[in-house]
Amino acid sequence: TNMPQAEVLSRSLSTIEPRKCKLVRSQNSIGLRIRDLHKGDGTKLADEHIVQISYTGRLSNGKIFDSNTSFLFKRNTGQVISGIELGISKMRVGGRRQIVVPPNLGFRCKEPPHGLSVNSTLYYDVEILSVTLDQKDQIE
């Protein structure tokens, strides 16, 4: 059956249970490409941050497969694909970046959204809207 587009959009980054894969954080992540559109001058991202982003995901043919204007996730918890996690590294609030995610950093560890292949190269435009510390990670 065909899924409504809104459901497809909401599934792609976070709502699918991750497979048992570790976040790729090595030199083996060759193929990830980033291009800063605006550096941003806010807080620099840290591993313990909860990040709010705006993003659009496209395929190589330009077709949008996912978009969200206010997506929250905790870093380094497997809530997003490895290519996004690595691609936003060292960004600051207010920063905008284009990220090209090769298949090995895409949905290899997550079920891809309806109609997407695990072998797809993904093209994201990402903006960091805000960062906060997880309450349990804050030092009192």
XYZ file of N, CA, C and O in Angstrom:
560
model
N 0.838 -1.198 0.000
C 0.000 0.000 0.000
C 0.871 1.245 0.000
O 1.973 1.229 0.521
N 0.329 2.300 -0.557
C 1.074 3.561 -0.584
C 0.886 4.303 0.720
O -0.224 4.422 1.220
N 1.989 4.795 1.278
C 1.946 5.594 2.484
C 1.697 7.047 2.114
O 2.241 7.508 1.120
N 0.900 7.774 2.897
C 0.769 9.205 2.637
C 2.130 9.876 2.737
O 2.974 9.476 3.537
N 2.347 10.913 1.923
C 3.654 11.561 1.888
C 4.057 12.105 3.252
O 5.209 12.017 3.638
N 3.111 12.640 4.017
C 3.444 13.187 5.343
C 4.038 12.107 6.239
O 4.970 12.355 6.985
N 3.506 10.875 6.133
C 4.048 9.790 6.951
C 5.446 9.410 6.491
O 6.336 9.165 7.296
N 5.657 9.386 5.182
C 6.987 9.091 4.653
C 7.977 10.121 5.160
O 9.069 9.798 5.619
N 7.598 11.401 5.119
C 8.497 12.462 5.555
C 8.850 12.328 7.021
O 9.991 12.512 7.412
N 7.872 11.994 7.841
C 8.138 11.952 9.275
C 8.955 10.728 9.681
O 9.530 10.703 10.745
N 9.040 9.709 8.833
C 9.740 8.484 9.199
C 11.227 8.508 8.932
O 11.981 7.779 9.549
N 11.705 9.323 8.022
C 13.026 9.088 7.493
C 14.185 9.314 8.437
O 15.148 8.581 8.372
N 14.162 10.288 9.291
C 15.337 10.529 10.125
C 15.304 9.805 11.461
O 16.319 9.311 11.916
N 14.148 9.742 12.108
C 14.259 9.310 13.489
C 13.272 8.272 13.967
O 13.549 7.611 14.950
N 12.147 8.127 13.369
C 11.124 7.321 14.001
C 11.248 5.830 13.730
O 10.468 5.063 14.237
N 12.225 5.416 12.969
C 12.402 4.006 12.665
C 13.433 3.424 13.623
O 14.449 4.039 13.896
N 13.112 2.273 14.158
C 14.032 1.642 15.094
C 15.376 1.382 14.418
O 15.433 0.789 13.343
N 16.467 1.811 15.041
C 17.773 1.568 14.435
C 18.139 0.089 14.499
O 17.782 -0.598 15.433
N 18.841 -0.359 13.494
C 19.415 -1.698 13.533
C 20.632 -1.626 14.440
O 21.066 -0.551 14.834
N 21.207 -2.758 14.756
C 22.358 -2.756 15.657
C 23.614 -2.372 14.898
O 24.342 -3.220 14.421
N 23.860 -1.084 14.783
C 25.045 -0.553 14.122
C 25.595 0.558 14.992
O 24.841 1.273 15.638
N 26.881 0.706 14.973
C 27.510 1.804 15.699
C 27.652 3.000 14.768
O 27.782 2.848 13.564
N 27.641 4.170 15.356
C 27.871 5.382 14.593
C 29.279 5.333 14.012
O 30.237 5.041 14.714
N 29.385 5.591 12.727
C 30.688 5.584 12.067
C 31.408 6.882 12.417
O 30.903 7.959 12.184
N 32.586 6.791 13.010
C 33.340 7.975 13.421
C 34.806 7.822 13.080
O 35.660 8.168 13.873
N 35.110 7.319 11.934
C 36.516 7.103 11.611
C 36.848 7.668 10.252
O 36.002 8.187 9.556
N 38.101 7.527 9.875
C 38.542 7.950 8.558
C 37.876 7.120 7.466
O 37.918 7.480 6.310
N 37.264 6.009 7.831
C 36.578 5.179 6.852
C 35.315 5.843 6.327
O 34.642 5.313 5.469
N 34.971 7.005 6.862
C 33.757 7.697 6.426
C 34.014 8.539 5.183
O 33.294 9.465 4.898
N 35.035 8.200 4.417
C 35.340 8.902 3.175
C 34.111 8.866 2.289
O 33.472 7.841 2.152
N 33.833 9.972 1.674
C 32.657 10.062 0.821
C 31.674 11.074 1.347
O 30.884 11.619 0.591
N 31.701 11.352 2.638
C 30.851 12.398 3.205
C 31.410 13.737 2.754
O 32.594 14.001 2.900
N 30.551 14.551 2.174
C 30.997 15.870 1.732
C 30.141 16.924 2.399
O 28.919 16.766 2.515
N 30.800 17.988 2.834
C 30.075 19.094 3.448
C 30.493 20.406 2.796
O 31.613 20.545 2.317
N 29.563 21.331 2.764
C 29.836 22.665 2.257
C 29.090 23.661 3.123
O 27.857 23.635 3.203
N 29.829 24.496 3.822
C 29.209 25.506 4.659
C 28.632 26.612 3.790
O 29.318 27.176 2.945
N 27.354 26.929 4.034
C 26.702 28.036 3.363
C 26.754 29.279 4.240
O 26.806 30.391 3.752
N 26.732 29.043 5.560
C 26.855 30.112 6.557
C 27.424 29.469 7.814
O 26.907 28.463 8.294
N 28.499 30.015 8.333
C 29.187 29.402 9.485
C 28.362 29.421 10.763
O 28.463 28.523 11.580
N 27.590 30.458 10.984
C 26.856 30.586 12.247
C 27.754 31.158 13.314
O 28.971 30.950 13.303
N 27.174 31.872 14.248
C 27.977 32.504 15.298
C 27.460 32.173 16.692
O 27.857 32.777 17.669
N 26.594 31.181 16.779
C 26.053 30.778 18.071
C 26.891 29.697 18.722
O 28.049 29.469 18.361
N 26.282 29.013 19.666
C 26.934 27.947 20.419
C 27.425 26.835 19.493
O 26.716 26.419 18.585
N 28.635 26.373 19.746
C 29.192 25.250 18.980
C 28.587 23.947 19.507
O 28.452 23.755 20.714
N 28.247 23.046 18.609
C 27.651 21.775 19.009
C 28.622 20.948 19.847
O 29.817 20.923 19.576
N 28.063 20.263 20.828
C 28.826 19.334 21.665
C 28.097 17.995 21.672
O 26.908 17.918 21.359
N 28.821 16.947 22.017
C 28.256 15.597 21.986
C 27.004 15.440 22.846
O 26.137 14.640 22.527
N 26.916 16.169 23.940
C 25.797 15.987 24.873
C 24.590 16.866 24.548
O 23.601 16.847 25.262
N 24.631 17.620 23.475
C 23.543 18.528 23.143
C 22.320 17.829 22.547
O 22.437 16.837 21.836
N 21.183 18.413 22.856
C 19.962 18.146 22.111
C 19.921 19.248 21.062
O 20.045 20.431 21.383
N 19.781 18.867 19.813
C 19.910 19.794 18.695
C 18.567 19.954 18.004
O 17.843 18.976 17.791
N 18.234 21.191 17.674
C 17.051 21.472 16.868
C 17.535 21.924 15.500
O 18.327 22.869 15.406
N 17.103 21.213 14.453
C 17.537 21.534 13.102
C 16.341 21.714 12.179
O 15.243 21.234 12.452
N 16.608 22.401 11.102
C 15.707 22.461 9.959
C 16.465 21.788 8.831
O 17.661 22.029 8.655
N 15.806 20.913 8.075
C 16.526 20.217 7.008
C 15.603 19.877 5.854
O 14.390 19.788 5.998
N 16.217 19.667 4.711
C 15.554 19.115 3.534
C 16.476 18.042 2.976
O 17.675 18.275 2.821
N 15.925 16.869 2.709
C 16.687 15.768 2.130
C 16.237 15.527 0.703
O 15.037 15.434 0.431
N 17.201 15.427 -0.194
C 16.902 15.204 -1.617
C 17.679 13.995 -2.129
O 18.724 13.647 -1.607
N 17.160 13.428 -3.201
C 17.862 12.377 -3.921
C 18.687 13.021 -5.019
O 18.568 14.226 -5.277
N 19.499 12.229 -5.707
C 20.365 12.777 -6.752
C 19.581 13.400 -7.902
O 20.084 14.282 -8.586
N 18.331 12.995 -8.082
C 17.502 13.581 -9.141
C 16.802 14.865 -8.687
O 16.019 15.445 -9.433
N 17.078 15.308 -7.453
C 16.493 16.540 -6.930
C 15.178 16.353 -6.206
O 14.665 17.286 -5.583
N 14.613 15.151 -6.239
C 13.336 14.884 -5.581
C 13.498 14.952 -4.059
O 14.389 14.313 -3.490
N 12.643 15.728 -3.419
C 12.665 15.835 -1.952
C 12.028 14.571 -1.376
O 10.912 14.208 -1.736
N 12.759 13.891 -0.488
C 12.206 12.710 0.166
C 11.890 12.974 1.625
O 11.203 12.186 2.274
N 12.377 14.099 2.153
C 12.144 14.407 3.568
C 12.416 15.878 3.824
O 13.309 16.474 3.207
N 11.654 16.445 4.744
C 11.846 17.847 5.112
C 11.218 18.075 6.478
O 10.186 17.490 6.793
N 11.865 18.908 7.285
C 11.331 19.231 8.595
C 11.889 20.589 8.997
O 13.093 20.832 8.861
N 11.025 21.467 9.487
C 11.475 22.808 9.871
C 11.832 22.914 11.344
O 12.354 23.943 11.779
N 11.592 21.858 12.123
C 11.913 21.916 13.548
C 12.039 20.500 14.099
O 11.147 19.986 14.752
N 13.179 19.872 13.848
C 13.416 18.504 14.273
C 14.394 18.495 15.438
O 15.473 19.075 15.353
N 14.016 17.833 16.540
C 14.860 17.732 17.738
C 15.423 16.323 17.869
O 14.704 15.347 17.686
N 16.706 16.243 18.208
C 17.292 14.940 18.503
C 18.488 15.130 19.425
O 19.103 16.175 19.465
N 18.775 14.071 20.190
C 19.954 14.084 21.056
C 21.114 13.489 20.278
O 20.995 12.433 19.666
N 22.226 14.170 20.298
C 23.407 13.729 19.556
C 23.904 12.384 20.062
O 23.791 12.053 21.233
N 24.503 11.637 19.140
C 25.197 10.377 19.448
C 24.324 9.317 20.105
O 24.802 8.545 20.933
N 23.052 9.288 19.747
C 22.148 8.281 20.307
C 21.544 7.397 19.225
O 20.705 6.556 19.528
N 21.949 7.571 17.978
C 21.416 6.767 16.897
C 20.065 7.226 16.386
O 19.416 6.515 15.632
N 19.638 8.414 16.797
C 18.341 8.922 16.354
C 18.365 9.400 14.906
O 17.312 9.505 14.280
N 19.539 9.707 14.396
C 19.658 10.142 13.001
C 20.720 9.291 12.319
O 21.532 8.643 12.969
N 20.723 9.324 10.995
C 21.710 8.553 10.253
C 23.115 9.093 10.528
O 23.298 10.261 10.863
N 24.102 8.234 10.378
C 25.494 8.611 10.658
C 25.953 9.814 9.839
O 26.685 10.662 10.333
N 25.523 9.893 8.582
C 25.936 11.011 7.733
C 25.492 12.354 8.252
O 26.225 13.348 8.144
N 24.316 12.429 8.870
C 23.855 13.691 9.464
C 24.654 13.962 10.727
O 25.132 15.074 10.955
N 24.823 12.962 11.565
C 25.572 13.130 12.818
C 26.986 13.649 12.536
O 27.444 14.606 13.150
N 27.665 13.016 11.591
C 29.020 13.453 11.238
C 28.997 14.782 10.499
O 29.879 15.617 10.683
N 27.997 14.974 9.667
C 27.916 16.178 8.847
C 27.685 17.458 9.621
O 28.107 18.532 9.202
N 27.022 17.363 10.773
C 26.770 18.582 11.563
C 27.870 18.842 12.589
O 27.868 19.877 13.250
N 28.801 17.912 12.707
C 29.892 18.068 13.665
C 30.587 19.417 13.477
O 30.844 19.847 12.358
N 30.900 20.060 14.557
C 31.611 21.341 14.604
C 30.796 22.518 14.073
O 31.332 23.610 13.901
N 29.503 22.316 13.825
C 28.668 23.446 13.417
C 28.308 24.282 14.634
O 28.476 23.865 15.775
N 27.820 25.477 14.365
C 27.344 26.393 15.392
C 25.888 26.745 15.120
O 25.415 26.641 13.992
N 25.191 27.170 16.173
C 23.817 27.633 16.009
C 23.808 28.764 14.982
O 24.663 29.643 15.003
N 22.855 28.689 14.078
C 22.761 29.667 12.990
C 23.483 29.213 11.736
O 23.328 29.813 10.674
N 24.274 28.140 11.839
C 25.018 27.637 10.685
C 24.120 26.890 9.720
O 23.163 26.237 10.118
N 24.446 27.009 8.448
C 23.751 26.275 7.384
C 24.791 25.520 6.572
O 25.845 26.068 6.250
N 24.480 24.279 6.258
C 25.452 23.426 5.588
C 24.736 22.479 4.620
O 23.651 21.992 4.906
N 25.404 22.226 3.501
C 24.962 21.174 2.596
C 25.807 19.938 2.905
O 27.023 20.039 3.048
N 25.141 18.805 3.012
C 25.807 17.555 3.359
C 25.427 16.506 2.317
O 24.245 16.264 2.088
N 26.431 15.907 1.698
C 26.207 14.802 0.762
C 26.578 13.523 1.504
O 27.730 13.343 1.907
N 25.582 12.673 1.692
C 25.744 11.456 2.487
C 25.815 10.242 1.560
O 24.842 9.920 0.884
N 26.976 9.564 1.533
C 27.086 8.354 0.714
C 26.272 7.221 1.340
O 25.943 7.279 2.534
N 25.951 6.199 0.567
C 25.128 5.098 1.089
C 25.649 4.470 2.384
O 24.860 4.125 3.258
N 26.967 4.350 2.527
C 27.508 3.710 3.737
C 27.269 4.521 5.004
O 27.397 4.007 6.109
N 26.900 5.792 4.878
C 26.596 6.625 6.045
C 25.122 7.015 6.079
O 24.714 7.846 6.870
N 24.331 6.423 5.197
C 22.902 6.737 5.111
C 22.075 5.744 5.896
O 22.244 5.581 7.096
N 21.215 5.043 5.189
C 20.273 4.145 5.843
C 20.758 2.708 5.919
O 19.979 1.780 5.968
N 22.068 2.492 5.953
C 22.587 1.134 6.072
C 22.238 0.513 7.412
O 22.172 -0.697 7.544
N 22.017 1.328 8.437
C 21.694 0.826 9.779
C 20.266 1.119 10.194
O 19.883 0.835 11.323
N 19.501 1.719 9.327
C 18.096 2.009 9.615
C 17.277 1.590 8.412
O 17.759 1.595 7.288
N 16.054 1.216 8.663
C 15.141 0.916 7.569
C 14.899 2.211 6.804
O 14.518 3.217 7.385
N 15.149 2.220 5.492
C 14.936 3.457 4.737
C 13.458 3.786 4.623
O 12.622 2.893 4.675
N 13.137 5.055 4.475
C 11.744 5.442 4.281
C 11.198 4.789 3.004
O 11.958 4.414 2.110
N 9.908 4.680 2.939
C 9.233 4.082 1.795
C 9.743 4.680 0.487
O 9.821 5.888 0.340
N 10.148 3.818 -0.425
C 10.583 4.280 -1.734
C 12.050 4.646 -1.824
O 12.534 5.012 -2.887
N 12.782 4.557 -0.734
C 14.204 4.894 -0.740
C 15.027 3.614 -0.663
O 14.663 2.683 0.025
N 16.149 3.597 -1.348
C 17.035 2.441 -1.331
C 18.152 2.664 -0.312
O 18.598 3.789 -0.106
N 18.635 1.592 0.302
C 19.777 1.707 1.206
C 21.022 2.125 0.432
O 22.002 2.552 1.021
N 20.987 2.027 -0.886
C 22.130 2.397 -1.725
C 22.044 3.826 -2.256
O 22.844 4.206 -3.112
N 21.113 4.608 -1.757
C 20.942 5.981 -2.239
C 21.976 6.923 -1.641
O 22.270 6.867 -0.442
N 22.515 7.807 -2.475
C 23.281 8.949 -1.980
C 22.262 10.027 -1.652
O 21.335 10.282 -2.427
N 22.416 10.646 -0.489
C 21.431 11.602 0.011
C 22.039 12.997 0.083
O 23.197 13.153 0.474
N 21.249 13.992 -0.261
C 21.698 15.379 -0.290
C 20.842 16.169 0.695
O 19.631 16.280 0.514
N 21.493 16.702 1.741
C 20.771 17.430 2.774
C 21.210 18.892 2.817
O 22.399 19.196 2.683
N 20.247 19.757 3.056
C 20.489 21.138 3.454
C 20.057 21.203 4.911
O 18.901 20.872 5.231
N 20.977 21.579 5.797
C 20.709 21.558 7.239
C 21.040 22.914 7.843
O 22.069 23.519 7.519
N 20.183 23.372 8.744
C 20.448 24.587 9.525
C 20.296 24.236 10.999
O 19.336 23.564 11.390
N 21.254 24.675 11.817
C 21.173 24.460 13.267
C 20.360 25.613 13.851
O 20.767 26.779 13.774
N 19.210 25.285 14.450
C 18.322 26.310 15.007
C 18.625 26.603 16.471
O 18.601 27.757 16.893
N 18.915 25.550 17.250
C 19.210 25.748 18.670
C 19.868 24.493 19.231
O 19.798 23.422 18.634
N 20.498 24.651 20.380
C 21.049 23.520 21.123
C 20.734 23.724 22.597
O 20.668 24.851 23.080
N 20.509 22.615 23.296
C 20.313 22.641 24.746
C 20.983 21.408 25.315
O 21.230 20.441 24.605
N 21.271 21.446 26.601
C 21.811 20.268 27.285
C 20.648 19.410 27.745
O 19.618 19.924 28.166
N 20.812 18.105 27.667
C 19.848 17.189 28.235
C 19.852 17.446 29.737
O 20.918 17.578 30.357
N 18.688 17.506 30.340
C 18.580 17.826 31.774
C 19.461 16.913 32.624
O 20.080 17.358 33.571
N 19.541 15.615 32.292
C 20.330 14.693 33.118
C 21.832 14.904 32.928
O 22.624 14.446 33.711
N 22.230 15.626 31.847
C 23.641 15.879 31.611
C 24.130 17.199 32.202
O 25.317 17.492 32.193
N 23.200 18.013 32.693
C 23.592 19.321 33.236
C 24.253 19.153 34.594
O 23.853 18.330 35.397
N 25.269 19.945 34.812
C 25.979 19.939 36.102
C 25.334 20.982 36.999
O 25.138 22.129 36.597
N 24.996 20.594 38.210
C 24.354 21.540 39.123
C 25.362 22.223 39.988
O 26.392 21.761 40.283
